[in-house]
Coordinates of C-alpha atoms in Angstrom, one line a residue:
M26 CA -65.8 -73.4 94.1
T27 CA -66.0 -74.8 90.6
A28 CA -63.7 -77.7 89.8
P29 CA -61.5 -75.8 87.3
R30 CA -61.0 -73.0 90.0
Q31 CA -60.2 -75.6 92.6
Y32 CA -57.4 -77.1 90.5
E33 CA -56.1 -73.6 89.7
E34 CA -55.7 -72.9 93.4
A35 CA -54.1 -76.3 94.0
G36 CA -51.3 -75.4 91.6
L37 CA -52.7 -77.3 88.5
D38 CA -53.5 -74.3 86.4
D39 CA -50.9 -75.4 83.8
L40 CA -52.4 -79.0 83.6
D41 CA -55.2 -79.3 81.1
V42 CA -58.4 -78.8 83.1
E43 CA -60.2 -81.8 81.5
E44 CA -57.3 -84.1 82.3
A45 CA -57.2 -82.8 85.9
L46 CA -61.0 -83.4 86.2
A47 CA -60.6 -86.9 85.0
L48 CA -57.8 -87.5 87.5
A49 CA -60.1 -86.3 90.3
K50 CA -62.8 -88.7 89.3
E51 CA -60.4 -91.7 89.5
G52 CA -61.0 -92.9 93.1
G53 CA -58.2 -91.8 95.4
A54 CA -56.6 -89.2 93.0
Q55 CA -56.9 -86.1 95.1
V56 CA -55.8 -82.5 94.8
P57 CA -52.1 -82.0 95.6
D58 CA -51.5 -80.7 99.1
G59 CA -48.6 -78.4 98.0
S60 CA -45.9 -80.9 99.1
G61 CA -45.2 -82.0 95.5
A62 CA -46.9 -85.4 95.8
T63 CA -50.5 -86.1 94.7
G64 CA -52.3 -88.0 97.4
G65 CA -54.2 -91.2 97.0
S66 CA -56.1 -93.7 99.0
P67 CA -54.0 -96.2 101.0
A68 CA -54.9 -98.8 98.4
G69 CA -53.5 -96.6 95.6
P70 CA -55.4 -95.1 92.7
Q71 CA -58.9 -96.6 92.0
P72 CA -60.5 -97.1 88.6
S73 CA -62.4 -94.3 87.2
P74 CA -66.2 -94.5 87.3
R75 CA -66.1 -93.5 83.6
G76 CA -63.9 -96.5 82.8
G77 CA -60.8 -94.9 81.5
N78 CA -58.2 -92.1 81.5
R79 CA -59.3 -89.2 79.4
E80 CA -57.0 -86.8 77.7
P81 CA -58.3 -83.8 75.8
S82 CA -58.7 -84.1 72.0
P83 CA -57.8 -81.3 69.7
R84 CA -61.2 -81.9 68.2
G85 CA -63.0 -80.3 71.1
G86 CA -64.0 -83.3 73.1
S87 CA -62.2 -86.0 75.1
R88 CA -61.2 -89.6 74.2
T89 CA -61.0 -92.7 76.3
H90 CA -57.4 -94.1 76.3
G91 CA -57.9 -97.4 78.1
E92 CA -58.9 -98.4 81.6
H93 CA -56.9 -98.7 84.7
T94 CA -57.2 -101.5 87.4
A95 CA -57.5 -100.8 91.1
D96 CA -53.8 -101.0 91.6
G97 CA -53.3 -98.0 89.2
T98 CA -51.9 -100.0 86.3
A99 CA -53.5 -100.3 82.9
D100 CA -55.6 -103.2 82.3
G101 CA -53.8 -106.2 80.8
T102 CA -51.0 -108.6 81.6
A103 CA -47.9 -107.6 83.5
D104 CA -45.3 -109.0 81.1
G105 CA -45.3 -106.1 78.6
P106 CA -47.3 -104.3 76.0
S107 CA -50.3 -106.1 74.5
R108 CA -49.9 -107.3 71.0
A109 CA -53.5 -107.0 70.1
H110 CA -56.2 -104.4 70.7
T111 CA -59.6 -105.5 72.1
A112 CA -61.6 -102.9 70.4
E113 CA -65.0 -104.0 71.7
H114 CA -64.0 -103.3 75.3
G115 CA -61.4 -100.5 74.6
H116 CA -58.8 -102.2 76.8
H117 CA -55.1 -102.0 76.3
R118 CA -52.0 -102.2 78.3
A119 CA -50.1 -98.9 78.7
T120 CA -46.4 -99.3 78.9
P121 CA -44.3 -97.6 81.7
W122 CA -42.4 -94.7 80.2
P123 CA -38.9 -96.0 80.6
E124 CA -39.9 -99.4 79.2
A125 CA -41.5 -97.7 76.2
R126 CA -38.4 -95.8 75.4
A127 CA -36.2 -98.9 75.8
L128 CA -38.6 -100.9 73.6
A129 CA -38.5 -98.2 70.9
G130 CA -34.7 -98.3 70.8
R131 CA -34.8 -102.0 70.4
A132 CA -37.6 -102.1 67.8
P133 CA -35.5 -101.7 64.6
R134 CA -33.9 -105.0 63.5
R135 CA -30.8 -103.4 62.0
P136 CA -29.7 -100.2 60.3
D137 CA -29.5 -99.9 56.5
A138 CA -26.4 -100.9 54.6
P139 CA -23.5 -98.3 54.7
V140 CA -23.2 -95.8 51.9
S141 CA -20.3 -93.7 50.6
V142 CA -20.9 -90.1 51.3
S143 CA -19.1 -87.0 50.3
L144 CA -17.8 -84.8 53.1
D145 CA -20.2 -82.0 52.4
A146 CA -23.2 -84.4 52.8
A147 CA -21.9 -86.4 55.9
L148 CA -22.7 -83.9 58.7
G149 CA -24.8 -85.7 61.4
L150 CA -24.3 -89.2 60.0
V151 CA -22.5 -92.1 61.8
L152 CA -19.4 -93.6 60.6
A153 CA -20.0 -97.1 59.4
A154 CA -16.3 -98.0 59.4
P155 CA -13.2 -96.8 61.3
L156 CA -11.3 -93.9 59.9
A157 CA -7.6 -94.3 59.5
A158 CA -5.2 -91.7 58.3
L159 CA -4.3 -91.8 54.7
T160 CA -1.2 -89.6 55.1
D161 CA 1.0 -88.2 57.8
L162 CA -0.3 -85.2 59.6
P163 CA 1.3 -82.8 58.9
S164 CA 2.7 -84.4 55.8
F165 CA 5.9 -82.4 56.0
D166 CA 7.7 -80.2 58.5
T167 CA 5.7 -76.8 58.6
S168 CA 6.1 -73.5 60.3
A169 CA 3.7 -72.9 63.3
M170 CA 4.1 -69.2 63.1
D171 CA 4.9 -66.2 60.9
G172 CA 8.5 -65.2 61.3
W173 CA 11.9 -66.4 60.2
A174 CA 13.3 -69.9 59.6
V175 CA 17.0 -69.8 60.8
A176 CA 19.9 -72.2 60.5
G177 CA 22.6 -72.4 63.1
P178 CA 23.6 -69.7 65.6
G179 CA 22.8 -66.0 65.0
P180 CA 22.9 -63.3 63.9
W181 CA 21.6 -64.4 60.5
A182 CA 21.8 -62.9 57.1
V183 CA 18.3 -62.8 55.7
R184 CA 17.6 -63.9 52.2
A185 CA 15.7 -61.7 49.9
E186 CA 13.0 -64.2 48.9
G187 CA 10.6 -65.6 51.5
V188 CA 8.8 -69.0 52.0
L189 CA 5.1 -69.1 51.6
A190 CA 2.4 -71.8 52.3
G191 CA 1.6 -73.8 49.3
H192 CA 4.8 -73.4 47.5
A193 CA 7.4 -75.9 46.5
E194 CA 10.2 -76.7 48.8
H195 CA 12.7 -73.9 49.3
E196 CA 16.4 -74.5 48.9
R197 CA 18.2 -75.6 52.0
L198 CA 19.7 -73.1 54.4
T199 CA 23.3 -72.9 55.6
D200 CA 24.4 -72.0 59.0
G201 CA 24.1 -68.2 59.7
E202 CA 21.2 -67.8 57.1
A203 CA 17.6 -66.9 57.7
V204 CA 14.5 -66.6 55.5
R205 CA 11.1 -65.1 56.0
I206 CA 8.5 -67.8 56.4
A207 CA 4.6 -67.8 56.7
T208 CA 2.5 -70.0 59.0
G209 CA 1.9 -73.4 57.3
A210 CA 4.8 -73.1 54.8
R211 CA 7.1 -76.0 54.3
I212 CA 10.3 -75.8 56.4
P213 CA 13.5 -75.7 54.2
Q214 CA 16.1 -78.4 55.0
D215 CA 18.7 -77.8 57.7
V216 CA 16.5 -75.2 59.5
T217 CA 17.3 -75.1 63.3
A218 CA 14.1 -73.2 64.5
V219 CA 11.5 -70.7 63.6
I220 CA 11.7 -67.2 65.3
R221 CA 8.3 -65.5 65.7
S222 CA 8.0 -62.1 64.1
E223 CA 7.6 -60.4 67.4
H224 CA 10.8 -62.2 68.8
G225 CA 13.3 -60.9 66.3
R226 CA 14.6 -57.6 64.7
T227 CA 16.7 -56.8 61.7
D228 CA 19.4 -54.1 61.7
E229 CA 20.5 -51.7 59.0
K230 CA 22.5 -54.5 57.2
E231 CA 19.4 -56.7 57.1
R232 CA 20.9 -59.1 59.7
L233 CA 18.5 -60.8 62.0
H234 CA 18.9 -60.7 65.8
A235 CA 16.8 -62.8 68.2
T236 CA 15.4 -60.9 71.2
R237 CA 15.1 -64.0 73.3
E238 CA 16.7 -67.5 73.5
V239 CA 16.3 -69.6 70.4
V240 CA 15.5 -73.3 71.2
P241 CA 16.1 -75.8 68.4
G242 CA 12.8 -77.0 66.9
Q243 CA 10.8 -74.2 68.3
D244 CA 7.6 -73.3 66.4
I245 CA 8.1 -76.2 63.9
R246 CA 5.4 -78.7 63.4
P247 CA 7.3 -81.9 62.6
R248 CA 6.0 -84.4 60.0
G249 CA 3.6 -86.8 61.6
Q250 CA 3.2 -84.9 64.8
E251 CA -0.5 -85.6 64.9
C252 CA -0.5 -89.0 63.2
R253 CA 1.3 -91.3 60.8
S254 CA -0.3 -92.8 57.7
G255 CA -2.4 -95.8 58.7
D256 CA -2.9 -94.6 62.3
P257 CA -6.5 -95.2 63.6
L258 CA -8.3 -91.8 64.0
L259 CA -12.0 -92.5 64.7
Q260 CA -13.9 -95.5 65.6
R261 CA -17.0 -97.0 63.8
G262 CA -20.1 -95.4 65.3
T263 CA -18.6 -91.9 65.6
V264 CA -21.1 -89.1 64.8
V265 CA -19.8 -86.9 62.0
T266 CA -19.5 -83.4 63.5
P267 CA -17.9 -80.4 61.9
A268 CA -14.6 -81.3 63.6
V269 CA -14.8 -84.9 62.3
L270 CA -15.3 -83.4 58.8
G271 CA -12.2 -81.3 59.2
L272 CA -10.1 -84.2 60.5
A273 CA -11.3 -86.5 57.7
A274 CA -10.4 -83.9 55.0
A275 CA -7.0 -83.2 56.6
A276 CA -6.4 -87.0 56.7
G277 CA -6.9 -87.3 53.0
Y278 CA -10.6 -88.3 52.6
D279 CA -13.0 -87.1 50.0
T280 CA -15.8 -89.5 51.0
V281 CA -16.6 -91.5 54.2
S282 CA -18.5 -94.7 54.8
A283 CA -21.6 -93.8 56.8
L284 CA -25.1 -95.1 57.7
P285 CA -27.7 -93.3 55.8
R286 CA -30.2 -91.1 57.6
P287 CA -33.5 -92.9 58.4
R288 CA -36.2 -91.7 56.0
A289 CA -39.4 -90.4 57.8
E290 CA -42.8 -89.5 56.4
V291 CA -45.4 -87.4 58.3
L292 CA -49.2 -88.0 57.9
V293 CA -51.2 -85.1 59.4
L294 CA -54.7 -86.3 60.3
G295 CA -57.8 -84.3 61.1
D296 CA -60.6 -82.5 59.1
E297 CA -60.5 -79.6 61.6
L298 CA -57.0 -78.3 60.7
L299 CA -56.3 -75.1 58.8
T300 CA -53.0 -74.5 57.1
E301 CA -53.3 -70.7 57.1
G302 CA -55.3 -67.8 58.6
L303 CA -57.1 -67.5 61.9
P304 CA -59.2 -70.2 63.5
H305 CA -62.9 -70.0 62.6
D306 CA -66.1 -72.0 62.6
G307 CA -64.7 -74.8 64.7
L308 CA -61.5 -75.1 62.6
I309 CA -58.1 -74.7 64.3
R310 CA -54.6 -74.0 62.9
D311 CA -52.4 -77.1 62.4
A312 CA -49.4 -76.8 64.7
L313 CA -48.0 -80.2 64.1
G314 CA -47.6 -80.0 60.3
P315 CA -45.1 -77.1 60.5
M316 CA -43.4 -78.4 63.6
L317 CA -42.8 -82.1 63.1
P318 CA -40.6 -82.1 60.0
S319 CA -38.0 -79.8 61.5
W320 CA -38.2 -81.7 64.8
L321 CA -37.6 -85.0 63.0
R322 CA -34.7 -83.6 61.0
A323 CA -33.1 -82.4 64.3
L324 CA -33.5 -86.0 65.5
G325 CA -31.5 -87.2 62.5
A326 CA -34.2 -88.2 60.0
D327 CA -34.5 -87.3 56.3
V328 CA -38.1 -86.2 56.0
I329 CA -39.2 -87.4 52.5
A330 CA -42.9 -86.3 52.7
V331 CA -45.6 -84.4 54.7
R332 CA -49.1 -85.5 53.7
R333 CA -52.4 -83.9 55.0
L334 CA -55.0 -86.8 54.9
G335 CA -57.9 -85.4 57.1
D336 CA -60.1 -88.0 58.7
D337 CA -60.1 -90.3 55.7
A338 CA -59.5 -94.0 56.7
E339 CA -59.0 -95.1 53.1
A340 CA -56.5 -92.4 52.4
L341 CA -54.6 -93.4 55.6
H342 CA -54.6 -97.1 54.6
K343 CA -53.4 -96.2 51.1
A344 CA -50.6 -94.0 52.4
L345 CA -49.4 -96.6 54.8
R346 CA -49.6 -99.3 52.3
N347 CA -47.5 -97.4 49.7
S348 CA -45.0 -95.7 52.0
D349 CA -41.4 -96.9 51.7
A350 CA -40.2 -94.7 54.7
D351 CA -38.3 -96.2 57.5
L352 CA -40.6 -94.4 60.0
V353 CA -44.1 -93.1 59.5
V354 CA -45.3 -90.5 62.0
T355 CA -49.1 -89.8 62.3
T356 CA -50.7 -87.1 64.2
G357 CA -54.0 -87.7 66.2
G358 CA -56.4 -90.5 65.7
T359 CA -54.8 -92.9 68.1
A360 CA -57.8 -93.2 70.5
A361 CA -61.1 -94.9 69.8
G362 CA -63.4 -92.2 68.6
P363 CA -65.5 -92.3 65.5
V364 CA -62.9 -90.6 63.3
D365 CA -59.8 -92.2 65.0
H366 CA -58.7 -94.4 62.2
V367 CA -55.1 -95.4 63.3
H368 CA -55.9 -98.6 65.3
P369 CA -58.3 -100.0 62.7
T370 CA -56.0 -99.2 59.8
L371 CA -53.0 -101.0 61.7
R372 CA -55.3 -104.0 62.2
R373 CA -56.3 -104.0 58.5
L374 CA -52.6 -103.9 57.5
G375 CA -51.7 -106.7 59.9
A376 CA -49.3 -104.5 61.8
E377 CA -47.6 -105.6 65.0
L378 CA -48.5 -103.3 67.8
L379 CA -45.5 -102.8 70.1
V380 CA -46.6 -100.0 72.3
D381 CA -50.3 -99.1 72.8
G382 CA -50.4 -96.3 75.2
V383 CA -47.7 -95.1 77.5
K384 CA -47.9 -94.2 81.2
V385 CA -46.8 -90.6 80.6
R386 CA -48.4 -87.2 80.7
P387 CA -48.9 -85.5 78.3
G388 CA -49.0 -88.1 75.5
H389 CA -50.6 -91.1 77.1
P390 CA -52.3 -92.4 73.9
M391 CA -49.1 -92.5 71.8
L392 CA -48.3 -95.8 70.1
L393 CA -45.6 -97.7 68.2
A394 CA -46.2 -100.4 65.5
R395 CA -44.1 -102.4 63.1
T396 CA -46.0 -102.0 59.9
K397 CA -43.6 -103.7 57.5
E398 CA -40.4 -105.7 58.0
K399 CA -38.3 -102.6 57.9
Q400 CA -40.9 -99.9 58.7
H401 CA -42.3 -98.6 62.0
L402 CA -45.1 -96.2 62.7
V403 CA -45.2 -93.8 65.7
G404 CA -48.7 -92.6 66.3
L405 CA -48.6 -89.2 68.1
P406 CA -51.5 -87.7 70.0
G407 CA -53.1 -84.6 68.3
N408 CA -52.3 -82.2 71.1
P409 CA -49.0 -80.4 70.4
L410 CA -47.2 -80.9 73.6
A411 CA -48.4 -84.4 73.9
A412 CA -47.0 -85.0 70.4
V413 CA -43.7 -83.7 71.6
S414 CA -43.8 -86.1 74.4
G415 CA -44.4 -88.9 71.9
L416 CA -41.5 -87.8 69.7
L417 CA -39.0 -87.9 72.6
T418 CA -40.5 -91.1 74.0
L419 CA -40.8 -93.3 70.9
A420 CA -39.5 -91.6 67.8
E421 CA -36.1 -90.4 69.1
P422 CA -34.9 -93.9 70.4
L423 CA -36.1 -95.5 67.2
L424 CA -34.4 -93.0 64.9
R425 CA -31.2 -93.2 67.0
T426 CA -31.0 -96.9 66.5
L427 CA -31.8 -96.7 62.8
A428 CA -29.0 -94.1 62.5
G429 CA -26.5 -96.2 64.4
R430 CA -26.0 -93.6 67.2
A431 CA -25.2 -94.6 70.7
A432 CA -27.7 -93.6 73.4
P433 CA -26.7 -90.3 75.1
E434 CA -25.6 -90.5 78.7
T435 CA -28.4 -89.8 81.1
Y436 CA -28.0 -87.0 83.5
T437 CA -30.0 -85.3 86.3
L438 CA -30.3 -81.9 87.7
P439 CA -31.9 -80.6 90.9
L440 CA -35.4 -79.0 90.5
K441 CA -35.8 -75.4 91.4
E442 CA -39.5 -75.5 92.3
T443 CA -42.2 -78.0 93.2
V444 CA -43.8 -79.7 90.3
H445 CA -47.1 -81.6 90.8
G446 CA -47.2 -85.0 89.3
H447 CA -49.7 -87.6 88.0
P448 CA -50.7 -90.2 90.6
Y449 CA -49.2 -93.2 88.6
D450 CA -47.8 -91.9 85.4
T451 CA -44.4 -90.2 84.5
R452 CA -44.9 -86.5 83.6
L453 CA -42.7 -84.6 81.1
I454 CA -42.5 -80.8 81.7
P455 CA -40.6 -78.1 79.8
V456 CA -37.8 -76.5 81.8
V457 CA -35.0 -74.0 81.3
L458 CA -31.6 -74.8 82.7
R459 CA -30.2 -72.1 85.0
E460 CA -27.2 -72.3 87.2
D461 CA -27.2 -76.2 87.3
R462 CA -30.9 -76.2 88.1
A463 CA -34.0 -77.1 86.1
V464 CA -36.5 -74.3 86.3
P465 CA -40.1 -75.5 85.4
L466 CA -42.0 -73.5 82.9
H467 CA -45.7 -72.6 82.9
Y468 CA -48.0 -73.3 79.9
N469 CA -47.2 -77.0 80.0
G470 CA -50.7 -78.5 79.3
P471 CA -51.0 -81.1 76.6
A472 CA -52.3 -78.6 74.0
M473 CA -49.9 -75.8 74.9
L474 CA -46.6 -74.8 73.1
R475 CA -45.7 -71.6 74.9
G476 CA -43.6 -73.5 77.5
I477 CA -41.7 -75.8 75.1
A478 CA -41.1 -72.9 72.6
V479 CA -38.7 -71.3 75.1
A480 CA -37.4 -74.5 76.8
D481 CA -34.0 -76.0 77.0
A482 CA -35.1 -79.5 77.9
L483 CA -37.9 -81.6 79.3
A484 CA -37.7 -82.8 83.0
V485 CA -38.8 -86.4 83.8
V486 CA -41.2 -86.0 86.8
P487 CA -41.9 -89.4 88.6
P488 CA -45.4 -90.3 89.7
G489 CA -46.6 -88.2 92.6
G490 CA -44.5 -85.1 91.6
A491 CA -41.2 -83.7 92.7
R492 CA -40.0 -81.2 95.3
P493 CA -37.4 -78.5 95.1
G494 CA -33.9 -79.9 95.0
Q495 CA -34.9 -83.3 93.9
E496 CA -32.8 -84.6 91.1
L497 CA -34.7 -85.3 87.9
E498 CA -33.6 -86.8 84.6
I499 CA -33.3 -84.3 81.9
L500 CA -34.0 -84.8 78.2
D501 CA -32.2 -82.2 76.2
L502 CA -34.0 -80.7 73.2
P503 CA -32.2 -81.5 70.0
W504 CA -31.5 -77.9 69.0
A505 CA -30.4 -76.8 72.5
T506 CA -26.8 -77.9 71.8
A507 CA -26.8 -78.8 68.1
G508 CA -28.6 -76.1 66.2
I509 CA -31.8 -76.3 64.2
G510 CA -31.9 -78.7 61.4
V511 CA -29.2 -81.2 62.4
C512 CA -28.4 -83.3 65.4
F513 CA -24.8 -84.2 66.3
T514 CA -25.3 -85.9 69.6

């Protein structure tokens, strides 16, 4: 049978065929046997006769992303990512996926200085200072219900005028008197309790009778019930959610001290990309230009620009040299082909290469560099799902640190079905979450978006694959819980 058909029958139809073929050519990387693990020789994965891992390029070919040694690790030292790229040999050290995420989270030296932000602009930011109450909450005794405020034992003579919320204090009541009162209205002095509308009745003489026992203090919110002026309410580092905005307003705040959103710029590379219409004459539609800005906003960034540079090395150099963003995200061009200008441009700028390739599929050729003292670049592969992998592996931890947010608690869910894995790399696959299980989605190849478009999360598949019932780490997509355009978590 042909090689593509062979992989389809082996359960790898959703893997990119070119990547699967490359794996087969790496000595010892065999077709999975259906158990969820991908077999290898007793000595482990062997080096590829072609001298590298190959991941398909959106430009119609494939690009070499570094060689692997006989023990299945990327060529290089064992103590972390290489700081220099040896262009003449094409070697670099690919970083294990967990280490790459941790390194990205540590990469920023410090967040920017706090700013004073109005409440209507603070959603999604992180508090830079503790929030203490500026007033008692509530600031006076208030009615918790619509009904009657009564003094002393009943029955009660009902006053003609009522007490409404937002009005000045009503004159005090004497024993045997009642007054109509609205929820949130200030309680008159000497009131014993509030009787709910459904728990009282008036007779023909306009005297009020309670239909159940009246307990002193019932349905009255006493002054300071929630907090007293000066009480601590929220700690530094709290993410501003809608509820936080409400609490801050109730506690007397017009502005809060918060860490500003990291500023991100997107540079879309590639001469083959169309911005409208159908693909034609070797040109394809750009999926990353429309997708990345919204994704970055959902990760907490303020996207200040999206620039389409094509395959122009000078334009890329100028854009990076002049950018004042905290994070620059590039698309494609991270390999070593004739129009892959990211690495040469970083060398030209004297950038510090922190991560040069990650042991993850899709997205192996992603990179992270420090381009200026307070600026980083995340180089994403050009394939759409590979770019998503790069966002969640490198951009999300970096932006989280810049924004001052704490890392989310990791959690796992059992897998519903077998997932085939890479022999020695982590694999990220789109899943939906159903009844406390992660259900793998099809169309999860590096260039595919059909799976991620309907996914709730990505599942982290260890090297060798995973079997049904196996617990896998789950990476929630930012809009699965927070909504498009903003990230609260």
